[in-house]
Amino acid sequence: RMDQALLLVCNELPAQSLRLAALSGACHQCLDQLLAFVPPSNGSLGKPVMVDTQHPLTLLLNGSVGEGELCKIQYHFGEFGNYSLVVKTLSTSTKTVSCDLAINEGPVNSYLPILYAFLVYTGLLAVLIVGRLLMKIDPVRNWVYKKLNPRETDRLINSELGSPNATDSFSSDPTPRLWSTGSRQRLRSLDTFRGLSLIIMVFVNYGGGKYWFFKHESWNGKLRFPSALFSRFVFIMGTSISLSLSSMLRWGSSKWKVLGKILWRSFLLILLGIIVVNPNYCLGPLSWDNLRIPGVLQRLGFTYLVVAALELLFARPGAETGTVETPCPALQDILPYWPQWIFMLMLEVIWLCLTFLLPVPGCPRGYLGPGGIGDFGKYPNCTGGAAGYIDRLLLGEKHIYQHPSSSVIYQTTMPYDPEGILGTINTIVMAFLGLQAGKIILFYKDQHKQVMGRFITWSTVMGVISAVLTKCSKEDGFIPINKNLWSISYVTTTSCFAFLLLLLIYYLVDVQRLWSGAPFFYPGMNSILVYIGHEVFENYFPFKWKMQDSQSHAEHLTQNLTATTLWVVISYLLYRRKIFWKI
């Protein structure tokens, strides 16, 4: 199967069986896991064992009659490879045992499909760029327009509208709307940022070609692409809240009317989330006993409610235009909103107290581990510590996610929801940091150097906080980076990179205008529709079809990239027809 290799274990020890166990390099402080008992080969080829190829493995060989460790081998097996492990005695007098690992058949290069896909999309991008450059040449542009609209061109030539004045007027702007640049009053960088995060999220949700590095970390660890996507979406939602509320209040909407819109939108997001996150109703009636309550849209809805209501409550006329005097001009985008910052600090204190002080039955206080075989199997039912306990206590075990990412490597058996209650606190903090980015854009409107300078400053501050909290370590910090827990170090780390990414896109799209934001701009304009659509139609053609080889990364990658590209095309067509689903 994918992510597996075949290991033939040949036991040439006389009249002695072996115990073969393995320990994954990605499993922190884990118990070794039994792979097989290997009897003496007696001339046979050996006992076949399937081993994992996602991470380096440590193979442990022990005698089955209580002897100590005979061999310890660290090796990173290759996918679909065929290996032999020969265990034999070198010297009968000293009973020295040797373990020799040999490659019978080399592994396949499972990363080639990624290279081919990269070349294909690079080629398409090159064609589009060349086409865009050619369309700037008047003869080429006129010829294309004539081919696309031959009847309209003939009518203009043969009718009264074909007079010199009308023709000149027509020729002055011969390009159809397909190539018009349009108005740039709206910050395209925000929609581009949102669309980029959304499209990668869609690709990952569809399977990411079944590559392990396109999946979430099992527990603590480095930030892979998937682990940072939801946080970026939350971040840019906060930025949009700042700009949209400012616009509505500036155009004379009352706070009560705006609050009504906030409540309605939050309600719709939570309702849609509950509908989308649960099983397809065409497969049978939904059991309310197993209804999952938390989810991505539910968390977005509640986060939006808190952050938007907080911003509306403390909105001050003239603050965002810089007319309100502050004792420190360098902090003019922060000091006018000090009540919001106090509220956020209080929320963070609540998260810290619940996480580290709440007693959890059968678990050490302040436990942040995955449970299962982690921590040498001492706390198998403590997955997520206080966060998991609160969800199971308030929502019930059957109403939260049943297959957390920790179940694969750490073999956890307890349900745990990465969109649970306690983590929502830090999601609100993440959105608030995005809100701060929006205030920077408002305070320093058209002052691009100041905006980019503030983004760099905030990114640096968040990075320093992350370094302190984690001690620049995966496992040994005060608070490790953990997407499942939405730890505060996860928030500061992802916001550090979010500020940098927004800075880069803002510079390219809105400052220098070197990039229009396409194609990510289009799904960014219809984000709710694309997200819900990709969830609802995930198992329908043309987004999914029966594959000839379900163990092929190439087929999975082709299917997932095709489905993702289709949503980009759909969002582009909707944009062309000015169809936007707003809630």
Coordinates of C-alpha atoms in Angstrom, one line a residue:
R1 CA 0.0 0.0 0.0
M2 CA 0.9 3.6 -0.2
D3 CA 3.4 4.7 2.5
Q4 CA 4.5 1.1 3.1
A5 CA 7.4 -1.1 2.2
L6 CA 7.9 -4.9 2.4
L7 CA 10.4 -6.2 4.9
L8 CA 11.4 -9.9 4.8
V9 CA 12.8 -10.9 8.2
C10 CA 15.0 -14.0 7.9
N11 CA 15.8 -15.5 11.3
E12 CA 18.8 -17.7 11.1
L13 CA 19.3 -18.1 14.8
P14 CA 19.1 -21.7 15.9
A15 CA 15.8 -22.6 17.7
Q16 CA 15.0 -19.1 18.8
S17 CA 12.1 -16.9 17.8
L18 CA 12.4 -13.1 17.6
R19 CA 10.2 -10.2 18.6
L20 CA 10.3 -7.4 16.0
A21 CA 9.1 -4.0 17.1
A22 CA 9.3 -0.5 15.6
L23 CA 9.3 3.0 16.9
S24 CA 8.4 5.9 14.5
G25 CA 10.7 8.9 14.4
A26 CA 7.6 11.2 14.5
C27 CA 6.3 9.7 17.7
H28 CA 7.6 11.6 20.8
Q29 CA 8.3 9.4 23.8
C30 CA 6.3 6.5 22.5
L31 CA 6.2 2.9 23.4
D32 CA 7.6 0.6 20.7
Q33 CA 4.9 -1.2 18.6
L34 CA 5.0 -4.9 17.9
L35 CA 5.3 -5.8 14.2
A36 CA 5.7 -9.5 14.3
F37 CA 7.1 -12.6 16.1
V38 CA 9.6 -14.2 13.7
P39 CA 10.2 -17.9 14.0
P40 CA 13.4 -19.5 12.8
S41 CA 13.4 -19.5 9.0
N42 CA 14.7 -23.0 8.5
G43 CA 15.5 -22.4 4.8
S44 CA 12.4 -20.3 4.1
L45 CA 12.5 -16.8 2.6
G46 CA 11.6 -15.1 5.8
K47 CA 8.5 -13.6 7.4
P48 CA 7.0 -10.7 5.4
V49 CA 6.3 -7.6 7.5
M50 CA 4.8 -4.3 6.3
V51 CA 6.7 -1.2 7.6
D52 CA 5.8 2.5 7.4
T53 CA 7.7 4.7 5.0
Q54 CA 6.4 8.2 6.1
H55 CA 9.0 8.7 8.8
P56 CA 12.3 7.1 9.9
L57 CA 11.8 4.0 11.9
T58 CA 13.8 2.4 14.7
L59 CA 13.6 -1.4 14.4
L60 CA 14.1 -3.3 17.7
L61 CA 14.8 -7.0 17.7
N62 CA 14.6 -9.0 20.9
G63 CA 14.7 -12.7 21.7
S64 CA 11.2 -14.1 22.5
V65 CA 12.5 -16.0 25.6
G66 CA 13.5 -12.9 27.6
E67 CA 16.9 -12.1 26.2
G68 CA 17.8 -8.4 26.0
E69 CA 18.0 -6.3 22.9
L70 CA 19.7 -8.2 20.0
C71 CA 19.7 -5.5 17.4
K72 CA 18.6 -1.8 17.0
I73 CA 18.4 -0.4 13.4
Q74 CA 17.4 3.1 12.4
Y75 CA 16.4 3.4 8.8
H76 CA 14.0 5.3 6.6
F77 CA 12.3 2.9 4.2
G78 CA 11.2 3.9 0.7
E79 CA 7.7 3.5 -0.5
F80 CA 6.9 0.2 -2.3
G81 CA 10.5 -0.9 -1.6
N82 CA 11.4 -4.6 -0.9
Y83 CA 13.9 -5.2 1.9
S84 CA 15.5 -8.1 3.7
L85 CA 16.6 -8.2 7.3
V86 CA 18.9 -11.2 8.0
V87 CA 19.5 -12.0 11.7
K88 CA 22.3 -14.6 12.3
T89 CA 25.0 -15.6 14.7
L90 CA 28.5 -14.5 13.8
S91 CA 30.2 -16.6 16.4
T92 CA 28.8 -19.5 18.3
S93 CA 31.3 -19.1 21.1
T94 CA 30.5 -15.5 21.8
K95 CA 27.0 -15.7 20.6
T96 CA 27.5 -12.4 18.7
V97 CA 24.4 -11.6 16.6
S98 CA 24.4 -9.5 13.4
C99 CA 21.5 -7.9 11.7
D100 CA 22.0 -7.0 8.1
L101 CA 19.5 -4.9 6.1
A102 CA 19.6 -5.4 2.4
I103 CA 17.5 -3.9 -0.5
N104 CA 16.0 -6.5 -2.7
E105 CA 14.0 -4.1 -4.9
G106 CA 14.5 -0.4 -4.8
P107 CA 11.6 1.9 -3.8
V108 CA 9.7 4.0 -6.3
N109 CA 10.1 7.8 -6.5
S110 CA 6.6 8.7 -5.3
Y111 CA 7.4 12.4 -5.6
L112 CA 7.7 12.4 -9.4
P113 CA 3.9 13.1 -9.8
I114 CA 4.4 16.4 -7.9
L115 CA 7.2 17.4 -10.3
Y116 CA 5.1 16.6 -13.3
A117 CA 2.1 18.6 -11.9
F118 CA 4.4 21.5 -11.1
L119 CA 5.7 21.5 -14.7
V120 CA 2.1 21.3 -16.1
Y121 CA 0.9 24.2 -14.1
T122 CA 4.0 26.2 -14.8
G123 CA 3.4 25.6 -18.5
L124 CA -0.2 26.8 -18.2
L125 CA 1.0 29.9 -16.3
A126 CA 3.6 30.7 -19.0
V127 CA 0.9 30.4 -21.7
L128 CA -1.4 32.8 -19.8
I129 CA 1.4 35.3 -19.3
V130 CA 2.4 35.2 -23.0
G131 CA -1.2 35.5 -23.9
R132 CA -1.7 38.5 -21.6
L133 CA 1.4 40.2 -23.1
L134 CA 0.2 39.5 -26.7
M135 CA -3.2 41.1 -25.8
K136 CA -1.4 44.4 -25.1
I137 CA -0.4 44.6 -28.8
D138 CA -3.2 46.4 -30.7
P139 CA -3.3 44.3 -33.9
V140 CA -3.4 41.1 -31.9
R141 CA -6.0 42.4 -29.6
N142 CA -8.2 43.6 -32.4
W143 CA -7.9 40.3 -34.3
V144 CA -8.8 38.3 -31.2
Y145 CA -11.8 40.5 -30.5
K146 CA -12.9 40.2 -34.1
K147 CA -12.7 36.4 -34.0
L148 CA -14.6 36.3 -30.7
N149 CA -17.3 38.7 -31.9
P150 CA -17.5 38.5 -35.7
R151 CA -21.2 39.3 -36.0
E152 CA -20.9 42.4 -33.8
T153 CA -17.9 43.6 -35.8
D154 CA -19.7 43.2 -39.1
R155 CA -22.8 45.0 -37.8
L156 CA -20.7 47.9 -36.7
I157 CA -19.0 48.1 -40.1
N158 CA -22.2 47.8 -42.1
S159 CA -24.5 49.9 -40.0
E160 CA -24.7 53.6 -39.2
L161 CA -22.6 53.0 -36.1
G162 CA -19.8 52.3 -38.5
S163 CA -19.2 56.1 -39.0
P164 CA -15.7 57.4 -38.3
N165 CA -16.6 58.9 -35.0
A166 CA -18.3 55.7 -33.7
T167 CA -15.6 53.5 -35.1
D168 CA -12.9 55.6 -33.4
S169 CA -14.8 55.4 -30.2
F170 CA -15.2 51.7 -30.5
S171 CA -11.5 51.1 -31.4
S172 CA -10.3 53.2 -28.5
D173 CA -11.3 50.4 -26.2
P174 CA -11.5 47.2 -28.3
T175 CA -10.9 44.7 -25.6
P176 CA -13.9 42.8 -24.2
R177 CA -14.5 42.8 -20.4
L178 CA -12.5 39.6 -20.2
W179 CA -9.2 41.6 -20.2
S180 CA -10.4 44.8 -18.5
T181 CA -8.5 45.6 -15.3
G182 CA -11.5 47.0 -13.6
S183 CA -11.6 49.2 -10.5
R184 CA -9.0 48.8 -7.8
Q185 CA -10.9 50.5 -5.0
R186 CA -11.2 47.2 -3.2
L187 CA -8.0 45.8 -1.8
R188 CA -7.3 42.9 -4.1
S189 CA -4.5 41.6 -1.8
L190 CA -7.1 40.6 0.9
D191 CA -9.1 38.6 -1.5
T192 CA -6.0 37.1 -3.0
F193 CA -4.7 36.1 0.5
R194 CA -8.1 34.6 1.3
G195 CA -8.3 32.8 -2.0
L196 CA -4.8 31.4 -1.8
S197 CA -5.5 29.9 1.7
L198 CA -8.8 28.6 0.6
I199 CA -7.6 26.8 -2.6
I200 CA -4.8 25.1 -0.7
M201 CA -7.3 24.1 2.0
V202 CA -9.6 22.6 -0.7
F203 CA -6.6 20.7 -2.2
V204 CA -5.7 19.3 1.2
N205 CA -9.2 18.4 2.2
Y206 CA -9.6 16.5 -1.1
G207 CA -6.6 14.4 -0.1
G208 CA -3.5 16.2 -1.2
G209 CA -2.5 13.3 -3.4
K210 CA -2.4 11.1 -0.3
Y211 CA 1.1 12.5 0.5
W212 CA 1.8 12.5 4.3
F213 CA 3.3 16.0 4.2
F214 CA -0.1 17.3 3.0
K215 CA -1.7 16.1 6.2
H216 CA -1.9 17.8 9.6
E217 CA 0.8 17.1 12.1
S218 CA -0.1 14.2 14.5
W219 CA 0.4 16.4 17.5
N220 CA 3.2 18.9 18.3
G221 CA 5.5 19.9 15.5
K222 CA 6.6 22.0 12.6
L223 CA 4.0 23.9 10.7
R224 CA 3.2 22.1 7.5
F225 CA 1.1 23.8 4.8
P226 CA -2.2 22.2 6.0
S227 CA -1.6 23.2 9.7
A228 CA -1.5 26.9 8.9
L229 CA -4.3 27.2 6.4
F230 CA -7.3 27.5 8.7
S231 CA -5.4 30.0 10.9
R232 CA -4.7 32.2 7.8
F233 CA -8.3 32.1 6.9
V234 CA -9.2 33.2 10.4
F235 CA -6.5 36.0 10.2
I236 CA -7.9 37.4 7.0
M237 CA -11.4 37.2 8.3
G238 CA -10.3 39.5 11.1
T239 CA -8.7 41.9 8.6
S240 CA -12.0 42.0 6.6
I241 CA -14.0 42.7 9.7
S242 CA -12.0 45.9 10.4
L243 CA -12.5 47.2 6.8
S244 CA -16.1 46.2 6.4
L245 CA -17.3 47.6 9.7
S246 CA -15.4 50.8 9.1
S247 CA -17.1 51.1 5.7
M248 CA -20.6 50.5 7.0
L249 CA -20.3 53.0 9.9
R250 CA -18.7 55.6 7.6
W251 CA -21.7 55.3 5.3
G252 CA -24.1 56.0 8.1
S253 CA -25.4 52.6 9.2
S254 CA -26.4 52.5 12.8
K255 CA -24.6 50.3 15.3
W256 CA -27.8 48.4 16.0
K257 CA -28.3 47.7 12.3
V258 CA -24.7 46.5 12.0
L259 CA -25.1 44.3 15.1
G260 CA -28.1 42.7 13.5
K261 CA -26.1 41.8 10.4
I262 CA -23.3 40.4 12.6
L263 CA -25.7 38.2 14.6
W264 CA -27.4 37.0 11.4
R265 CA -24.2 36.2 9.6
S266 CA -22.8 34.3 12.7
F267 CA -26.0 32.3 12.9
L268 CA -25.9 31.3 9.2
L269 CA -22.2 30.3 9.5
I270 CA -22.9 28.1 12.5
L271 CA -26.0 26.5 10.9
L272 CA -24.2 25.9 7.6
G273 CA -21.3 24.4 9.5
I274 CA -23.5 21.9 11.3
I275 CA -25.2 20.9 8.1
V276 CA -22.0 20.5 6.1
V277 CA -19.8 18.8 8.7
N278 CA -22.2 16.0 9.2
P279 CA -22.8 12.9 6.9
N280 CA -24.5 13.1 3.6
Y281 CA -28.3 12.9 4.2
C282 CA -28.8 11.0 1.0
L283 CA -27.1 8.0 2.7
G284 CA -29.9 7.8 5.2
P285 CA -31.5 9.7 8.1
L286 CA -29.1 11.6 10.4
S287 CA -28.8 10.2 13.9
W288 CA -29.0 13.0 16.3
D289 CA -27.1 10.8 18.8
N290 CA -24.0 11.1 16.6
L291 CA -24.3 14.7 15.4
R292 CA -21.0 16.5 15.4
I293 CA -21.4 19.9 16.9
P294 CA -18.0 21.7 16.4
G295 CA -16.5 22.4 13.0
V296 CA -14.7 24.8 10.9
L297 CA -17.7 27.0 9.9
Q298 CA -19.0 26.9 13.5
R299 CA -15.8 28.1 14.8
L300 CA -15.6 30.8 12.2
G301 CA -19.1 31.9 13.0
F302 CA -18.6 32.2 16.7
T303 CA -15.2 33.9 16.2
Y304 CA -16.7 36.4 13.8
L305 CA -19.5 37.1 16.3
V306 CA -17.1 37.9 19.2
V307 CA -14.5 39.9 17.2
A308 CA -17.0 41.9 15.1
A309 CA -19.2 42.7 18.1
L310 CA -16.1 43.7 20.1
E311 CA -15.0 46.0 17.3
L312 CA -18.4 47.5 16.9
L313 CA -18.8 48.1 20.7
F314 CA -15.6 50.1 21.0
A315 CA -15.6 51.7 17.6
R316 CA -14.6 55.4 18.0
P317 CA -15.4 58.0 15.4
G318 CA -12.2 59.5 13.9
A319 CA -9.9 56.9 15.4
E320 CA -9.1 55.1 12.2
T321 CA -8.5 58.4 10.3
G322 CA -5.9 59.4 12.8
T323 CA -7.8 62.5 14.1
V324 CA -7.9 61.2 17.6
E325 CA -4.9 62.3 19.5
T326 CA -2.8 59.7 21.2
P327 CA 0.2 60.2 23.6
C328 CA 2.4 57.9 21.5
P329 CA 1.9 58.4 17.7
A330 CA 3.8 55.2 17.0
L331 CA 1.0 53.3 18.7
Q332 CA -1.9 55.3 17.2
D333 CA -3.4 52.1 15.8
I334 CA -3.4 50.4 19.2
L335 CA -3.9 52.8 22.0
P336 CA -7.4 54.0 21.0
Y337 CA -8.6 50.4 21.3
W338 CA -7.1 49.6 24.7
P339 CA -10.4 48.1 26.0
Q340 CA -10.2 45.5 23.2
W341 CA -6.7 44.5 24.1
I342 CA -7.6 44.1 27.8
F343 CA -10.5 41.9 26.7
M344 CA -8.1 39.7 24.6
L345 CA -5.7 39.5 27.5
M346 CA -8.5 38.3 29.8
L347 CA -9.5 35.7 27.3
E348 CA -5.9 34.5 27.1
V349 CA -5.6 34.3 30.9
I350 CA -8.8 32.2 30.9
W351 CA -7.3 29.8 28.3
L352 CA -4.0 29.5 30.3
C353 CA -5.9 28.9 33.5
L354 CA -8.2 26.2 32.1
T355 CA -5.4 24.6 30.2
F356 CA -2.9 24.4 33.0
L357 CA -5.0 24.5 36.2
L358 CA -8.2 22.6 35.4
P359 CA -8.2 19.2 37.1
V360 CA -8.8 16.4 34.6
P361 CA -9.7 13.0 36.0
G362 CA -6.9 10.4 35.5
C363 CA -4.5 13.0 33.9
P364 CA -1.7 15.2 35.2
R365 CA -2.7 18.8 35.6
G366 CA -1.6 20.9 32.6
Y367 CA -1.2 17.9 30.3
L368 CA -0.8 18.9 26.7
G369 CA 0.0 15.5 25.2
P370 CA -1.7 13.2 22.7
G371 CA -2.4 10.3 25.0
G372 CA -2.4 6.9 23.4
I373 CA 1.1 5.4 23.3
G374 CA 2.7 8.9 23.8
D375 CA 4.5 9.7 27.0
F376 CA 5.4 6.0 27.2
G377 CA 1.7 5.0 27.5
K378 CA 1.2 6.6 30.9
Y379 CA -1.9 8.6 30.0
P380 CA -3.7 6.8 27.1
N381 CA -7.1 8.4 27.7
C382 CA -5.8 12.0 28.2
T383 CA -5.8 13.1 24.6
G384 CA -5.7 16.9 24.6
G385 CA -5.7 17.3 28.3
A386 CA -8.2 20.0 29.5
A387 CA -9.3 20.8 25.9
G388 CA -10.5 17.3 25.2
Y389 CA -12.0 16.9 28.7
I390 CA -14.1 20.1 28.3
D391 CA -15.5 19.0 25.0
R392 CA -16.3 15.5 26.2
L393 CA -17.9 16.9 29.4
L394 CA -20.0 19.6 27.7
L395 CA -20.7 18.2 24.3
G396 CA -20.4 14.4 24.9
E397 CA -18.0 12.0 23.3
K398 CA -20.4 11.2 20.4
H399 CA -20.8 14.8 19.4
I400 CA -17.1 15.6 18.6
Y401 CA -14.7 14.4 16.0
Q402 CA -14.0 10.7 16.2
H403 CA -10.8 10.4 14.2
P404 CA -8.2 13.0 15.3
S405 CA -4.9 13.2 13.5
S406 CA -3.1 11.7 16.6
S407 CA -4.9 8.4 16.1
V408 CA -2.5 7.2 13.4
I409 CA 0.9 7.6 15.0
Y410 CA 0.0 7.9 18.6
Q411 CA -2.8 5.3 18.3
T412 CA -5.2 7.3 20.4
T413 CA -8.6 5.8 21.1
M414 CA -10.3 8.8 22.6
P415 CA -12.3 11.2 20.4
Y416 CA -10.9 14.7 20.2
D417 CA -12.1 17.7 18.2
P418 CA -9.5 20.1 16.8
E419 CA -12.4 22.7 16.5
G420 CA -13.4 22.3 20.1
I421 CA -14.5 24.8 22.7
L422 CA -11.3 25.7 24.4
G423 CA -9.3 26.3 21.2
T424 CA -11.9 28.8 20.1
I425 CA -10.5 31.3 22.6
N426 CA -7.2 31.4 20.7
T427 CA -9.0 31.4 17.3
I428 CA -10.6 34.7 18.5
V429 CA -7.1 36.0 19.4
M430 CA -5.9 35.0 15.9
A431 CA -8.8 36.9 14.3
F432 CA -8.1 39.9 16.5
L433 CA -4.5 40.0 15.2
G434 CA -6.0 40.0 11.7
L435 CA -8.2 42.8 12.8
Q436 CA -5.1 44.7 13.8
A437 CA -3.8 44.3 10.3
G438 CA -7.0 45.8 9.0
K439 CA -6.6 48.8 11.3
I440 CA -3.1 49.3 10.1
I441 CA -4.4 49.5 6.5
L442 CA -7.1 52.0 7.6
F443 CA -4.8 54.2 9.7
Y444 CA -2.1 54.4 7.1
K445 CA -4.3 54.5 4.0
D446 CA -2.2 55.0 0.9
Q447 CA 1.0 55.2 3.0
H448 CA 2.4 52.0 1.7
K449 CA 5.8 52.2 3.4
Q450 CA 4.2 52.7 6.8
V451 CA 1.7 49.8 6.2
M452 CA 4.5 47.4 5.2
G453 CA 6.7 48.6 8.1
R454 CA 4.0 47.9 10.6
F455 CA 3.4 44.5 9.1
I456 CA 7.1 43.7 9.5
T457 CA 7.1 45.0 13.1
W458 CA 4.1 42.8 14.0
S459 CA 5.6 39.8 12.3
T460 CA 8.8 40.3 14.3
V461 CA 7.0 40.7 17.6
M462 CA 4.9 37.5 17.0
G463 CA 8.0 35.6 16.0
V464 CA 9.9 36.6 19.2
I465 CA 7.0 35.6 21.3
S466 CA 6.8 32.2 19.6
A467 CA 10.6 31.7 20.1
V468 CA 10.2 32.3 23.8
L469 CA 7.1 30.1 24.2
T470 CA 8.6 27.2 22.3
K471 CA 12.3 27.7 23.2
C472 CA 12.8 27.2 19.4
S473 CA 12.0 23.5 20.0
K474 CA 9.4 21.1 18.8
E475 CA 8.7 19.4 22.1
D476 CA 10.7 21.1 24.9
G477 CA 9.1 24.5 25.0
F478 CA 6.8 26.0 27.6
I479 CA 3.9 25.8 25.2
P480 CA 4.6 23.8 22.0
I481 CA 3.2 24.6 18.6
N482 CA 0.0 22.5 18.3
K483 CA -2.7 23.0 15.7
N484 CA -5.0 20.4 17.4
L485 CA -4.9 22.4 20.7
W486 CA -4.7 25.8 18.9
S487 CA -2.0 26.7 21.5
I488 CA -1.1 30.3 21.9
S489 CA 2.4 29.5 20.4
Y490 CA 0.6 28.2 17.3
V491 CA -1.3 31.4 17.1
T492 CA 1.7 33.6 17.4
T493 CA 3.7 31.5 14.9
T494 CA 1.0 31.4 12.3
S495 CA 0.3 35.1 12.7
C496 CA 4.0 35.9 12.3
F497 CA 3.9 34.2 8.8
A498 CA 0.4 35.6 8.1
F499 CA 1.7 39.2 8.5
L500 CA 4.7 38.4 6.2
L501 CA 2.5 36.7 3.5
L502 CA 0.0 39.6 3.6
L503 CA 2.9 42.0 3.3
L504 CA 4.2 40.2 0.2
I505 CA 0.8 40.0 -1.5
Y506 CA 0.0 43.6 -0.6
Y507 CA 3.2 44.7 -2.1
L508 CA 2.8 42.8 -5.3
V509 CA -0.9 43.3 -5.9
D510 CA -1.8 46.7 -4.4
V511 CA 1.4 48.6 -4.3
Q512 CA 3.4 47.7 -7.3
R513 CA 0.5 46.1 -9.2
L514 CA 2.9 43.5 -10.6
W515 CA 0.3 40.8 -10.1
S516 CA -3.5 40.9 -10.4
G517 CA -4.0 38.3 -7.8
A518 CA -5.3 35.8 -10.3
P519 CA -6.3 33.0 -10.1
F520 CA -6.6 33.1 -6.3
F521 CA -8.4 36.4 -6.3
Y522 CA -11.6 34.8 -7.8
P523 CA -12.2 32.1 -5.1
G524 CA -11.3 34.7 -2.6
M525 CA -14.3 36.7 -3.8
N526 CA -16.6 33.7 -3.3
S527 CA -15.0 32.0 -0.4
I528 CA -18.1 30.7 1.4
L529 CA -19.6 29.3 -1.8
V530 CA -16.3 27.5 -2.7
Y531 CA -15.8 26.1 0.8
I532 CA -19.3 24.8 1.2
G533 CA -19.4 23.6 -2.4
H534 CA -16.2 21.6 -2.2
E535 CA -17.5 19.9 1.0
V536 CA -21.0 19.1 -0.4
F537 CA -19.9 17.9 -3.8
E538 CA -16.7 16.2 -2.7
N539 CA -17.9 12.7 -3.7
Y540 CA -19.6 13.6 -6.9
F541 CA -18.2 13.6 -10.5
P542 CA -16.3 15.5 -11.8
F543 CA -14.7 16.2 -8.5
K544 CA -14.2 12.5 -7.8
W545 CA -14.2 9.3 -9.9
K546 CA -13.3 5.6 -9.5
M547 CA -9.6 5.2 -9.9
Q548 CA -7.9 2.3 -11.6
D549 CA -5.2 2.1 -8.9
S550 CA -6.2 3.4 -5.5
Q551 CA -2.6 2.9 -4.3
S552 CA -1.2 5.4 -6.8
H553 CA -0.1 8.8 -5.7
A554 CA -0.2 10.0 -9.3
E555 CA -3.9 9.1 -9.7
H556 CA -4.9 10.7 -6.4
L557 CA -2.9 13.8 -7.2
T558 CA -4.5 14.1 -10.6
Q559 CA -7.9 13.7 -9.1
N560 CA -7.3 16.2 -6.3
L561 CA -5.7 18.8 -8.5
T562 CA -8.5 18.5 -11.1
A563 CA -11.1 19.0 -8.4
T564 CA -9.3 22.0 -7.0
T565 CA -8.8 23.5 -10.4
L566 CA -12.5 23.1 -11.2
W567 CA -13.4 25.2 -8.2
V568 CA -11.0 27.9 -9.4
V569 CA -12.7 27.9 -12.8
I570 CA -16.1 27.9 -11.2
S571 CA -15.2 30.9 -9.0
Y572 CA -13.8 32.7 -12.1
L573 CA -17.0 32.1 -14.1
L574 CA -19.1 33.4 -11.2
Y575 CA -16.9 36.4 -10.9
R576 CA -17.3 37.2 -14.6
R577 CA -21.1 37.0 -14.1
K578 CA -21.0 39.1 -10.9
I579 CA -22.4 36.3 -8.9
F580 CA -21.2 36.4 -5.3
W581 CA -22.7 34.5 -2.4
K582 CA -22.5 36.7 0.7
I583 CA -24.0 35.9 4.1

